mmCIF file of C-alpha atoms and ligand atoms in Angstrom:
data_model
loop_
_atom_site.group_PDB
_atom_site.id
_atom_site.type_symbol
_atom_site.label_atom_id
_atom_site.label_comp_id
_atom_site.label_asym_id
_atom_site.label_seq_id
_atom_site.Cartn_x
_atom_site.Cartn_y
_atom_site.Cartn_z
ATOM 1 C CA UNK A 8 47.027 51.763 23.174
ATOM 2 C CA UNK A 9 47.413 52.288 26.887
ATOM 3 C CA UNK A 10 46.837 49.799 29.660
ATOM 4 C CA UNK A 11 46.066 51.587 32.918
ATOM 5 C CA UNK A 12 45.991 48.407 35.017
ATOM 6 C CA UNK A 13 48.618 48.343 37.781
ATOM 7 C CA UNK A 14 51.785 46.241 37.926
ATOM 8 C CA UNK A 15 51.601 44.012 41.016
ATOM 9 C CA UNK A 16 54.707 43.375 43.140
ATOM 10 C CA UNK A 17 54.914 40.871 45.936
ATOM 11 C CA UNK A 18 57.327 40.108 48.771
ATOM 12 C CA UNK A 19 57.050 38.756 52.297
ATOM 13 C CA UNK A 20 58.010 42.156 53.707
ATOM 14 C CA UNK A 21 59.840 45.360 52.813
ATOM 15 C CA UNK A 22 62.629 43.764 50.745
ATOM 16 C CA UNK A 23 60.636 43.931 47.518
ATOM 17 C CA UNK A 24 60.475 47.688 47.897
ATOM 18 C CA UNK A 25 64.051 47.717 46.551
ATOM 19 C CA UNK A 26 62.594 46.241 43.337
ATOM 20 C CA UNK A 27 59.661 48.666 43.389
ATOM 21 C CA UNK A 28 62.111 51.607 43.667
ATOM 22 C CA UNK A 29 63.970 50.357 40.553
ATOM 23 C CA UNK A 30 60.663 49.883 38.696
ATOM 24 C CA UNK A 31 59.500 53.393 39.579
ATOM 25 C CA UNK A 32 62.737 54.848 38.183
ATOM 26 C CA UNK A 33 62.310 52.999 34.865
ATOM 27 C CA UNK A 34 58.532 53.197 34.503
ATOM 28 C CA UNK A 35 57.418 56.424 36.197
ATOM 29 C CA UNK A 36 54.094 56.474 34.336
ATOM 30 C CA UNK A 37 52.958 53.092 35.687
ATOM 31 C CA UNK A 38 50.652 52.403 38.612
ATOM 32 C CA UNK A 39 51.955 49.871 41.133
ATOM 33 C CA UNK A 40 50.243 47.787 43.772
ATOM 34 C CA UNK A 41 52.683 46.286 46.287
ATOM 35 C CA UNK A 42 51.851 43.513 48.718
ATOM 36 C CA UNK A 43 54.113 42.773 51.699
ATOM 37 C CA UNK A 44 52.898 39.654 53.500
ATOM 38 C CA UNK A 45 54.300 40.987 56.756
ATOM 39 C CA UNK A 46 52.026 38.841 58.923
ATOM 40 C CA UNK A 47 53.756 35.711 57.610
ATOM 41 C CA UNK A 48 57.339 37.041 57.303
ATOM 42 C CA UNK A 49 59.856 35.455 57.213
ATOM 43 C CA UNK A 50 59.177 33.149 54.276
ATOM 44 C CA UNK A 51 62.834 32.245 53.958
ATOM 45 C CA UNK A 52 62.920 29.969 57.005
ATOM 46 C CA UNK A 53 59.842 27.998 55.899
ATOM 47 C CA UNK A 54 59.528 24.822 53.816
ATOM 48 C CA UNK A 55 59.055 25.058 50.049
ATOM 49 C CA UNK A 56 55.487 23.684 50.428
ATOM 50 C CA UNK A 57 54.548 26.476 52.840
ATOM 51 C CA UNK A 58 56.160 29.152 50.647
ATOM 52 C CA UNK A 59 54.190 27.868 47.627
ATOM 53 C CA UNK A 60 50.938 27.937 49.625
ATOM 54 C CA UNK A 61 51.521 31.484 50.883
ATOM 55 C CA UNK A 62 52.634 32.690 47.444
ATOM 56 C CA UNK A 63 49.653 31.280 45.550
ATOM 57 C CA UNK A 64 47.281 32.891 48.042
ATOM 58 C CA UNK A 65 49.023 36.275 47.783
ATOM 59 C CA UNK A 66 49.095 36.140 43.974
ATOM 60 C CA UNK A 67 45.384 35.318 43.860
ATOM 61 C CA UNK A 68 44.720 38.339 46.041
ATOM 62 C CA UNK A 69 46.732 40.577 43.692
ATOM 63 C CA UNK A 70 44.931 39.146 40.645
ATOM 64 C CA UNK A 71 41.779 40.532 42.275
ATOM 65 C CA UNK A 72 43.361 44.007 41.960
ATOM 66 C CA UNK A 73 43.277 43.660 38.164
ATOM 67 C CA UNK A 74 47.067 43.542 37.831
ATOM 68 C CA UNK A 75 48.473 43.359 34.284
ATOM 69 C CA UNK A 76 51.572 41.479 35.407
ATOM 70 C CA UNK A 77 53.064 40.117 38.604
ATOM 71 C CA UNK A 78 56.620 40.790 39.739
ATOM 72 C CA UNK A 79 57.708 38.271 42.357
ATOM 73 C CA UNK A 80 60.114 40.524 44.262
ATOM 74 C CA UNK A 81 61.136 37.747 46.637
ATOM 75 C CA UNK A 82 63.890 35.247 45.978
ATOM 76 C CA UNK A 83 62.440 32.643 48.351
ATOM 77 C CA UNK A 84 59.178 32.670 46.377
ATOM 78 C CA UNK A 85 60.913 32.890 42.982
ATOM 79 C CA UNK A 86 63.100 29.906 43.918
ATOM 80 C CA UNK A 87 60.270 27.594 45.041
ATOM 81 C CA UNK A 88 56.958 28.807 43.700
ATOM 82 C CA UNK A 89 57.432 30.313 40.228
ATOM 83 C CA UNK A 90 55.926 27.361 38.284
ATOM 84 C CA UNK A 91 52.909 27.263 40.660
ATOM 85 C CA UNK A 92 52.387 31.012 40.238
ATOM 86 C CA UNK A 93 52.705 30.840 36.443
ATOM 87 C CA UNK A 94 50.029 28.175 36.464
ATOM 88 C CA UNK A 95 47.758 30.077 38.860
ATOM 89 C CA UNK A 96 47.973 33.485 37.135
ATOM 90 C CA UNK A 97 46.543 34.539 33.802
ATOM 91 C CA UNK A 98 49.016 37.420 33.480
ATOM 92 C CA UNK A 99 52.815 37.224 32.975
ATOM 93 C CA UNK A 100 54.842 36.428 36.120
ATOM 94 C CA UNK A 101 58.425 37.675 36.482
ATOM 95 C CA UNK A 102 60.720 36.331 39.205
ATOM 96 C CA UNK A 103 64.081 37.593 40.433
ATOM 97 C CA UNK A 104 66.324 34.512 40.142
ATOM 98 C CA UNK A 105 66.817 34.337 36.354
ATOM 99 C CA UNK A 106 67.545 38.089 35.922
ATOM 100 C CA UNK A 107 69.973 37.957 38.886
ATOM 101 C CA UNK A 108 71.784 34.921 37.446
ATOM 102 C CA UNK A 109 72.114 36.581 34.020
ATOM 103 C CA UNK A 110 73.520 39.774 35.560
ATOM 104 C CA UNK A 111 76.036 37.793 37.614
ATOM 105 C CA UNK A 112 77.233 35.851 34.569
ATOM 106 C CA UNK A 113 77.742 39.081 32.667
ATOM 107 C CA UNK A 114 79.965 40.316 35.522
ATOM 108 C CA UNK A 115 81.924 37.260 36.671
ATOM 109 C CA UNK A 116 85.300 35.862 35.715
ATOM 110 C CA UNK A 117 84.032 32.417 36.765
ATOM 111 C CA UNK A 118 83.547 32.275 40.554
ATOM 112 C CA UNK A 119 80.128 33.313 41.794
ATOM 113 C CA UNK A 120 78.896 33.444 45.379
ATOM 114 C CA UNK A 121 75.221 33.416 46.296
ATOM 115 C CA UNK A 122 73.726 34.541 49.582
ATOM 116 C CA UNK A 123 70.048 34.182 50.395
ATOM 117 C CA UNK A 124 67.526 32.857 52.851
ATOM 118 C CA UNK A 125 67.648 29.251 54.016
ATOM 119 C CA UNK A 126 64.862 28.252 51.615
ATOM 120 C CA UNK A 127 66.456 29.976 48.596
ATOM 121 C CA UNK A 128 69.825 28.366 49.249
ATOM 122 C CA UNK A 129 68.277 24.936 49.957
ATOM 123 C CA UNK A 130 66.347 25.118 46.657
ATOM 124 C CA UNK A 131 69.553 25.320 44.599
ATOM 125 C CA UNK A 132 67.680 27.630 42.202
ATOM 126 C CA UNK A 133 70.623 29.983 41.587
ATOM 127 C CA UNK A 134 73.078 27.135 40.951
ATOM 128 C CA UNK A 135 70.662 25.676 38.384
ATOM 129 C CA UNK A 136 70.044 29.043 36.704
ATOM 130 C CA UNK A 137 73.778 29.849 36.569
ATOM 131 C CA UNK A 138 74.906 26.390 35.364
ATOM 132 C CA UNK A 139 72.158 26.231 32.741
ATOM 133 C CA UNK A 140 73.757 29.261 31.105
ATOM 134 C CA UNK A 141 77.408 28.496 31.888
ATOM 135 C CA UNK A 142 78.044 24.883 32.973
ATOM 136 C CA UNK A 143 81.625 25.469 34.168
ATOM 137 C CA UNK A 144 80.861 28.360 36.533
ATOM 138 C CA UNK A 145 81.981 27.771 40.152
ATOM 139 C CA UNK A 146 79.192 28.510 42.633
ATOM 140 C CA UNK A 147 79.419 28.842 46.424
ATOM 141 C CA UNK A 148 76.162 29.486 48.287
ATOM 142 C CA UNK A 149 75.419 30.361 51.905
ATOM 143 C CA UNK A 150 72.261 31.184 53.822
ATOM 144 C CA UNK A 151 72.378 34.356 55.927
ATOM 145 C CA UNK A 152 69.158 34.101 57.971
ATOM 146 C CA UNK A 153 69.885 37.000 60.338
ATOM 147 C CA UNK A 154 70.107 39.520 57.496
ATOM 148 C CA UNK A 155 66.307 39.737 56.987
ATOM 149 C CA UNK A 156 65.468 40.728 60.606
ATOM 150 C CA UNK A 157 68.402 43.173 60.623
ATOM 151 C CA UNK A 158 67.070 44.813 57.432
ATOM 152 C CA UNK A 159 63.502 44.909 58.774
ATOM 153 C CA UNK A 160 64.854 46.475 61.992
ATOM 154 C CA UNK A 161 66.462 49.263 59.947
ATOM 155 C CA UNK A 162 69.975 48.276 61.119
ATOM 156 C CA UNK A 163 71.326 48.602 57.609
ATOM 157 C CA UNK A 164 74.852 49.703 58.503
ATOM 158 C CA UNK A 165 74.859 49.036 62.245
ATOM 159 C CA UNK A 166 77.948 47.651 64.048
ATOM 160 C CA UNK A 167 75.987 44.463 64.842
ATOM 161 C CA UNK A 168 75.150 44.023 61.139
ATOM 162 C CA UNK A 169 78.831 44.518 60.211
ATOM 163 C CA UNK A 170 79.804 41.873 62.763
ATOM 164 C CA UNK A 171 77.205 39.394 61.475
ATOM 165 C CA UNK A 172 78.234 40.135 57.868
ATOM 166 C CA UNK A 173 81.900 39.436 58.689
ATOM 167 C CA UNK A 174 80.945 36.016 60.119
ATOM 168 C CA UNK A 175 78.577 34.995 57.322
ATOM 169 C CA UNK A 176 80.702 36.249 54.453
ATOM 170 C CA UNK A 177 84.076 34.832 55.452
ATOM 171 C CA UNK A 178 83.751 31.979 52.855
ATOM 172 C CA UNK A 179 83.552 34.613 50.109
ATOM 173 C CA UNK A 180 86.714 36.527 51.047
ATOM 174 C CA UNK A 181 90.325 36.101 49.942
ATOM 175 C CA UNK A 182 89.568 35.805 46.212
ATOM 176 C CA UNK A 183 87.306 32.756 46.577
ATOM 177 C CA UNK A 184 84.578 34.519 44.556
ATOM 178 C CA UNK A 185 84.741 37.530 42.222
ATOM 179 C CA UNK A 186 80.983 38.206 42.142
ATOM 180 C CA UNK A 187 78.368 37.830 44.883
ATOM 181 C CA UNK A 188 74.637 37.637 44.162
ATOM 182 C CA UNK A 189 72.509 39.329 46.808
ATOM 183 C CA UNK A 190 69.893 36.574 46.502
ATOM 184 C CA UNK A 191 67.308 38.129 48.774
ATOM 185 C CA UNK A 192 65.554 41.405 48.070
ATOM 186 C CA UNK A 193 66.220 42.570 51.638
ATOM 187 C CA UNK A 194 69.999 42.367 51.232
ATOM 188 C CA UNK A 195 70.614 45.442 49.023
ATOM 189 C CA UNK A 196 69.576 47.478 52.070
ATOM 190 C CA UNK A 197 72.649 46.061 53.877
ATOM 191 C CA UNK A 198 74.995 46.733 50.958
ATOM 192 C CA UNK A 199 77.502 48.934 52.876
ATOM 193 C CA UNK A 200 77.927 46.315 55.634
ATOM 194 C CA UNK A 201 78.175 43.478 53.076
ATOM 195 C CA UNK A 202 80.704 45.390 50.955
ATOM 196 C CA UNK A 203 82.801 46.202 54.037
ATOM 197 C CA UNK A 204 82.916 42.518 55.059
ATOM 198 C CA UNK A 205 84.049 41.412 51.589
ATOM 199 C CA UNK A 206 86.689 44.065 50.963
ATOM 200 C CA UNK A 207 87.685 45.105 47.451
ATOM 201 C CA UNK A 208 87.516 42.824 44.448
ATOM 202 C CA UNK A 209 84.034 41.305 44.823
ATOM 203 C CA UNK A 210 81.292 42.666 42.623
ATOM 204 C CA UNK A 211 77.839 42.749 44.229
ATOM 205 C CA UNK A 212 74.862 41.834 42.048
ATOM 206 C CA UNK A 213 71.437 43.018 43.071
ATOM 207 C CA UNK A 214 68.661 41.708 40.842
ATOM 208 C CA UNK A 215 66.380 44.755 41.290
ATOM 209 C CA UNK A 216 67.805 46.619 38.280
ATOM 210 C CA UNK A 217 67.829 43.499 36.102
ATOM 211 C CA UNK A 218 64.213 42.717 36.998
ATOM 212 C CA UNK A 219 63.143 46.293 36.310
ATOM 213 C CA UNK A 220 64.823 46.155 32.886
ATOM 214 C CA UNK A 221 63.017 42.875 32.121
ATOM 215 C CA UNK A 222 59.647 44.330 33.148
ATOM 216 C CA UNK A 223 60.271 47.434 31.034
ATOM 217 C CA UNK A 224 61.044 45.268 27.992
ATOM 218 C CA UNK A 225 57.972 43.085 28.562
ATOM 219 C CA UNK A 226 55.674 46.095 28.954
ATOM 220 C CA UNK A 227 57.007 47.540 25.676
ATOM 221 C CA UNK A 228 56.898 44.200 23.838
ATOM 222 C CA UNK A 229 53.314 43.364 24.827
ATOM 223 C CA UNK A 230 52.110 46.950 24.514
ATOM 224 C CA UNK A 231 51.107 47.061 28.174
ATOM 225 C CA UNK A 232 52.390 50.608 28.875
ATOM 226 C CA UNK A 233 50.304 52.720 31.291
ATOM 227 C CA UNK A 234 51.596 56.113 30.054
ATOM 228 C CA UNK A 235 50.841 58.711 32.679
ATOM 229 C CA UNK A 236 49.383 58.726 36.115
ATOM 230 C CA UNK A 237 51.816 56.687 38.170
ATOM 231 C CA UNK A 238 51.155 56.073 41.843
ATOM 232 C CA UNK A 239 51.764 53.314 44.380
ATOM 233 C CA UNK A 240 49.441 51.413 46.704
ATOM 234 C CA UNK A 241 51.252 49.676 49.549
ATOM 235 C CA UNK A 242 49.320 46.793 51.047
ATOM 236 C CA UNK A 243 50.544 44.849 54.077
ATOM 237 C CA UNK A 244 49.041 41.995 56.069
ATOM 238 C CA UNK A 245 50.376 43.380 59.343
ATOM 239 C CA UNK A 246 51.017 47.104 59.691
ATOM 240 C CA UNK A 247 53.812 47.602 62.196
ATOM 241 C CA UNK A 248 54.821 51.258 62.629
ATOM 242 C CA UNK A 249 58.442 50.480 61.804
ATOM 243 C CA UNK A 250 57.432 49.165 58.363
ATOM 244 C CA UNK A 251 55.870 52.546 57.655
ATOM 245 C CA UNK A 252 59.113 54.309 58.622
ATOM 246 C CA UNK A 253 61.355 51.947 56.645
ATOM 247 C CA UNK A 254 59.153 52.088 53.540
ATOM 248 C CA UNK A 255 59.600 55.883 53.619
ATOM 249 C CA UNK A 256 63.391 55.440 53.613
ATOM 250 C CA UNK A 257 63.371 53.044 50.634
ATOM 251 C CA UNK A 258 60.904 55.134 48.586
ATOM 252 C CA UNK A 259 61.924 58.695 49.476
ATOM 253 C CA UNK A 260 59.861 60.449 46.770
ATOM 254 C CA UNK A 261 56.679 58.481 47.444
ATOM 255 C CA UNK A 262 53.890 59.373 49.854
ATOM 256 C CA UNK A 263 53.824 56.207 51.952
ATOM 257 C CA UNK A 264 50.479 55.142 53.294
ATOM 258 C CA UNK A 265 50.178 51.498 54.309
ATOM 259 C CA UNK A 266 46.827 49.774 53.853
ATOM 260 C CA UNK A 267 46.182 46.791 56.069
ATOM 261 C CA UNK A 268 44.692 43.842 54.177
ATOM 262 C CA UNK A 269 43.701 40.296 54.991
ATOM 263 C CA UNK A 270 44.442 37.450 52.571
ATOM 264 C CA UNK A 271 41.477 35.123 52.221
ATOM 265 C CA UNK A 272 42.239 31.380 52.367
HETATM 266 N N1 DGL B 14 62.865 39.202 50.662
HETATM 267 C C1 DGL B 14 62.726 37.782 50.666
HETATM 268 C C2 DGL B 14 63.623 37.156 49.614
HETATM 269 O O1 DGL B 14 64.017 37.796 48.669
HETATM 270 C C3 DGL B 14 62.973 37.035 51.940
HETATM 271 C C4 DGL B 14 62.472 37.527 53.221
HETATM 272 C C5 DGL B 14 61.880 36.414 54.062
HETATM 273 O O2 DGL B 14 62.601 35.544 54.551
HETATM 274 O O3 DGL B 14 60.675 36.453 54.202
HETATM 275 O O4 DGL B 14 63.926 35.985 49.691
#
């Protein structure tokens, strides 16, 4: 059996494209529909109630595109709104926090750092996910709110980004953590600047690969494979020219054409 319905992916902006790129590598025959809620970005500075409201509206919109499953490629949404989305959607919903926590635990010797948006860090979602699997793990978390605008600006390895990274990441240097979770889907874009600030000896965990592996397993298990075709639709709620340019950099093999959409209340 084949299931030609698309896999829906959702983020507040371009960060989730790092997850889409990993999904495309693993599941080249699938169709994808990506929604970046760029008109409401950033989500990560907003309250959990607002993030839930935005997320449920975006998921409802994607359900209208006949998606066969929803990948929540946003840590801020995964941290605060996953139960609400699971309740609202009839199809499986996969978030990024649990796969990221599992990958970190497979890598760590016991001291894990977490960086994310203010709302992800305030939610404590990573600490809970990590401690549920390994109660004695040491966790240090810090919000890095300037990283999202720097990533959206395309300043991925800019001197300003390196300076900001050095300030934010100081608590993770000097052997205080051995593994750092990039708990925001924008942050893998800043990987060189983050790695430079940390120096050697800290393993960086990006949940994109772990999420893609989980989606691949789910598609196989539930016999949801699309087999053939492929293709990506990129929907945004505000189509700034720079998003077009940056999407092209994250998805080099994909013809990028942004479609402007409005999310009904
Ligand atoms: N990419 C989103 C995340 O993973 C955050 C971006 C935002 O603040 O909107 O949390």
